[in-house]
GROMACS .gro file of C-alpha atoms in nm:
model
  185
    1MET     CA    1  17.626   8.237  -3.115
    2LYS     CA    2  17.897   8.292  -2.862
    3ARG     CA    3  17.928   8.039  -2.586
    4ARG     CA    4  17.852   8.301  -2.321
    5ASN     CA    5  17.532   8.413  -2.499
    6PHE     CA    6  17.428   8.049  -2.548
    7LEU     CA    7  17.471   7.969  -2.177
    8THR     CA    8  17.282   8.285  -2.075
    9ALA     CA    9  16.994   8.213  -2.316
   10THR     CA   10  16.974   7.849  -2.205
   11THR     CA   11  16.974   7.940  -1.836
   12LEU     CA   12  16.706   8.204  -1.883
   13SER     CA   13  16.483   7.963  -2.080
   14LEU     CA   14  16.481   7.688  -1.813
   15PRO     CA   15  16.183   7.831  -1.618
   16ALA     CA   16  15.976   7.854  -1.939
   17MET     CA   17  16.059   7.491  -2.025
   18ALA     CA   18  15.937   7.381  -1.681
   19LEU     CA   19  15.588   7.532  -1.725
   20PRO     CA   20  15.446   7.248  -1.939
   21ALA     CA   21  15.573   6.996  -1.686
   22LEU     CA   22  15.398   7.184  -1.407
   23GLY     CA   23  15.074   7.179  -1.603
   24ASN     CA   24  15.103   6.803  -1.653
   25ASP     CA   25  15.157   6.751  -1.281
   26VAL     CA   26  14.837   6.939  -1.198
   27ALA     CA   27  14.641   6.748  -1.464
   28ALA     CA   28  14.767   6.415  -1.326
   29LYS     CA   29  14.609   6.468  -0.985
   30PRO     CA   30  14.314   6.236  -0.918
   31LYS     CA   31  13.966   6.377  -0.943
   32THR     CA   32  13.755   6.407  -0.631
   33MET     CA   33  13.383   6.460  -0.597
   34ALA     CA   34  13.252   6.782  -0.748
   35LYS     CA   35  13.024   6.833  -0.450
   36GLY     CA   36  13.081   6.782  -0.078
   37PHE     CA   37  12.852   6.575   0.139
   38PHE     CA   38  12.728   6.551   0.497
   39ILE     CA   39  12.696   6.216   0.668
   40ARG     CA   40  12.492   6.150   0.983
   41ALA     CA   41  12.601   5.929   1.273
   42ASN     CA   42  12.370   5.644   1.164
   43GLU     CA   43  12.484   5.645   0.799
   44SER     CA   44  12.764   5.483   0.603
   45ARG     CA   45  12.908   5.553   0.255
   46PHE     CA   46  13.046   5.227   0.120
   47GLY     CA   47  13.084   5.270  -0.256
   48SER     CA   48  12.998   5.642  -0.221
   49GLU     CA   49  12.637   5.537  -0.165
   50GLN     CA   50  12.498   5.685   0.154
   51LYS     CA   51  12.275   5.444   0.349
   52VAL     CA   52  12.129   5.412   0.697
   53MET     CA   53  12.309   5.132   0.887
   54ASN     CA   54  12.153   4.827   1.051
   55ASN     CA   55  12.374   4.682   1.327
   56ASP     CA   56  12.689   4.718   1.115
   57LEU     CA   57  13.024   4.647   1.282
   58LEU     CA   58  13.212   4.919   1.092
   59ARG     CA   59  13.110   5.245   0.931
   60CYS     CA   60  13.259   5.396   0.614
   61VAL     CA   61  13.275   5.774   0.652
   62ILE     CA   62  13.476   5.863   0.340
   63ALA     CA   63  13.465   5.606   0.061
   64ASN     CA   64  13.765   5.539  -0.160
   65SER     CA   65  13.582   5.688  -0.460
   66ASP     CA   66  13.477   5.999  -0.262
   67ALA     CA   67  13.836   6.120  -0.248
   68GLY     CA   68  13.980   6.001  -0.578
   69SER     CA   69  14.146   5.698  -0.413
   70GLN     CA   70  14.346   5.927  -0.184
   71VAL     CA   71  14.191   5.824   0.150
   72LEU     CA   72  13.953   5.569   0.300
   73MET     CA   73  13.812   5.657   0.642
   74GLY     CA   74  13.605   5.436   0.870
   75THR     CA   75  13.504   5.408   1.234
   76THR     CA   76  13.416   5.135   1.479
   77MET     CA   77  13.053   5.090   1.575
   78PRO     CA   78  12.905   4.984   1.914
   79ALA     CA   79  12.824   4.635   1.779
   80SER     CA   80  13.194   4.575   1.709
   81LEU     CA   81  13.298   4.673   2.063
   82LYS     CA   82  13.078   4.440   2.268
   83GLN     CA   83  13.362   4.193   2.319
   84LYS     CA   84  13.731   4.237   2.388
   85GLY     CA   85  13.978   4.179   2.108
   86GLY     CA   86  14.094   4.301   1.771
   87PRO     CA   87  14.246   4.200   1.438
   88PRO     CA   88  14.576   4.012   1.408
   89LEU     CA   89  14.908   4.193   1.369
   90HIS     CA   90  14.932   4.292   1.002
   91ILE     CA   91  15.102   4.518   0.750
   92HIS     CA   92  14.992   4.723   0.451
   93LYS     CA   93  15.267   4.740   0.190
   94ASP     CA   94  15.109   5.023  -0.013
   95GLN     CA   95  14.917   5.226   0.247
   96GLU     CA   96  14.984   5.429   0.557
   97GLU     CA   97  14.726   5.397   0.834
   98ILE     CA   98  14.623   5.652   1.094
   99PHE     CA   99  14.426   5.573   1.410
  100PHE     CA  100  14.248   5.844   1.608
  101VAL     CA  101  14.066   5.770   1.935
  102VAL     CA  102  13.751   5.981   1.952
  103SER     CA  103  13.634   5.835   2.284
  104GLY     CA  104  13.693   5.536   2.508
  105GLU     CA  105  14.015   5.339   2.537
  106PHE     CA  106  14.197   5.113   2.291
  107LEU     CA  107  14.530   4.935   2.268
  108ILE     CA  108  14.740   5.014   1.959
  109GLN     CA  109  15.044   4.810   1.864
  110ILE     CA  110  15.309   4.957   1.632
  111GLY     CA  111  15.595   4.717   1.571
  112GLU     CA  112  15.679   4.559   1.909
  113GLU     CA  113  15.537   4.844   2.120
  114VAL     CA  114  15.180   4.846   2.259
  115PHE     CA  115  15.027   5.180   2.360
  116THR     CA  116  14.717   5.250   2.568
  117ALA     CA  117  14.528   5.507   2.361
  118LYS     CA  118  14.260   5.732   2.507
  119ALA     CA  119  14.037   6.009   2.369
  120GLY     CA  120  14.240   6.252   2.160
  121ASP     CA  121  14.534   6.012   2.107
  122ALA     CA  122  14.647   5.925   1.754
  123ALA     CA  123  14.888   5.684   1.586
  124PHE     CA  124  15.058   5.702   1.246
  125ILE     CA  125  15.167   5.371   1.094
  126PRO     CA  126  15.399   5.391   0.790
  127ARG     CA  127  15.344   5.135   0.515
  128GLY     CA  128  15.522   4.807   0.581
  129THR     CA  129  15.506   4.847   0.962
  130PRO     CA  130  15.344   4.565   1.164
  131HIS     CA  131  15.046   4.705   1.359
  132THR     CA  132  14.705   4.631   1.505
  133PHE     CA  133  14.457   4.759   1.762
  134ALA     CA  134  14.243   4.596   2.027
  135ASN     CA  135  13.938   4.674   2.234
  136PRO     CA  136  14.042   4.605   2.596
  137ILE     CA  137  13.696   4.662   2.749
  138GLU     CA  138  13.371   4.466   2.711
  139ASN     CA  139  13.094   4.695   2.584
  140ASN     CA  140  13.350   4.967   2.515
  141PRO     CA  141  13.166   5.299   2.472
  142GLY     CA  142  13.453   5.427   2.256
  143THR     CA  143  13.502   5.513   1.893
  144LEU     CA  144  13.820   5.458   1.692
  145ILE     CA  145  13.871   5.621   1.351
  146ALA     CA  146  14.098   5.448   1.098
  147MET     CA  147  14.223   5.620   0.782
  148HIS     CA  148  14.408   5.450   0.497
  149VAL     CA  149  14.623   5.669   0.273
  150PRO     CA  150  14.592   5.617  -0.018
  151GLY     CA  151  14.256   5.446  -0.015
  152THR     CA  152  14.183   5.144  -0.234
  153ALA     CA  153  13.863   4.988  -0.362
  154GLN     CA  154  13.986   4.647  -0.239
  155MET     CA  155  14.032   4.773   0.118
  156GLU     CA  156  13.689   4.937   0.112
  157HIS     CA  157  13.532   4.610  -0.007
  158TYR     CA  158  13.718   4.421   0.268
  159PHE     CA  159  13.579   4.660   0.532
  160GLN     CA  160  13.232   4.638   0.380
  161ASN     CA  161  13.239   4.260   0.433
  162ILE     CA  162  13.355   4.302   0.794
  163ALA     CA  163  13.076   4.555   0.853
  164LYS     CA  164  12.830   4.281   0.751
  165GLY     CA  165  13.001   4.028   0.980
  166ILE     CA  166  13.179   3.842   0.696
  167PHE     CA  167  13.537   3.764   0.798
  168LYS     CA  168  13.729   3.610   0.508
  169GLU     CA  169  14.062   3.437   0.576
  170GLU     CA  170  14.204   3.552   0.242
  171ALA     CA  171  14.128   3.884   0.081
  172ALA     CA  172  14.252   4.054  -0.235
  173THR     CA  173  14.371   4.362  -0.052
  174ASP     CA  174  14.684   4.533   0.077
  175LEU     CA  175  14.683   4.345   0.406
  176SER     CA  176  14.923   4.070   0.515
  177VAL     CA  177  14.887   3.901   0.855
  178VAL     CA  178  15.226   3.881   1.029
  179GLY     CA  179  15.132   3.784   1.386
  180PRO     CA  180  14.861   3.725   1.644
  181PRO     CA  181  14.621   3.984   1.787
  182ILE     CA  182  14.720   4.178   2.099
  183SER     CA  183  14.703   3.945   2.400
  184LEU     CA  184  14.435   4.056   2.648
  185PRO     CA  185  14.377   3.942   3.010
   0.00000   0.00000   0.00000
């Protein structure tokens, strides 16, 4: 085969050789639920099991297993916003986090900067970035949504404990405390 014909044949066959690789990429995507679901305001889905809540501090809206470990989504509940304060400054080395303020007012710290966040405001925190949030108002009527991408079963279990009022110093999860909570007056 002449060199020119060989190069032409090789070049033309490259797209065909890529097809099996494309098929493998599609097959490697995580599976999600076969059927969608609807969740009411008084329900939570920890472990993909939908239950009515009883004075929980946090609410799981999309469980880790609901979305093939791609996202974990939770919200604050009125019981968690009776007092001012929030978690310590921390990082997630393997997850991005997104905050979205549905209503009320919250403080969100990203790195050294603290933002006052009101309804409609959002924050994106890349993995490895120190961050936290705080409730600056007693009996805050607000709601804050937090999403972890990708989601993990360990993080969901950690939130499930907090929802029950169990605050463990150490947790087997992608969370490392790197500083104090936001200072409030």
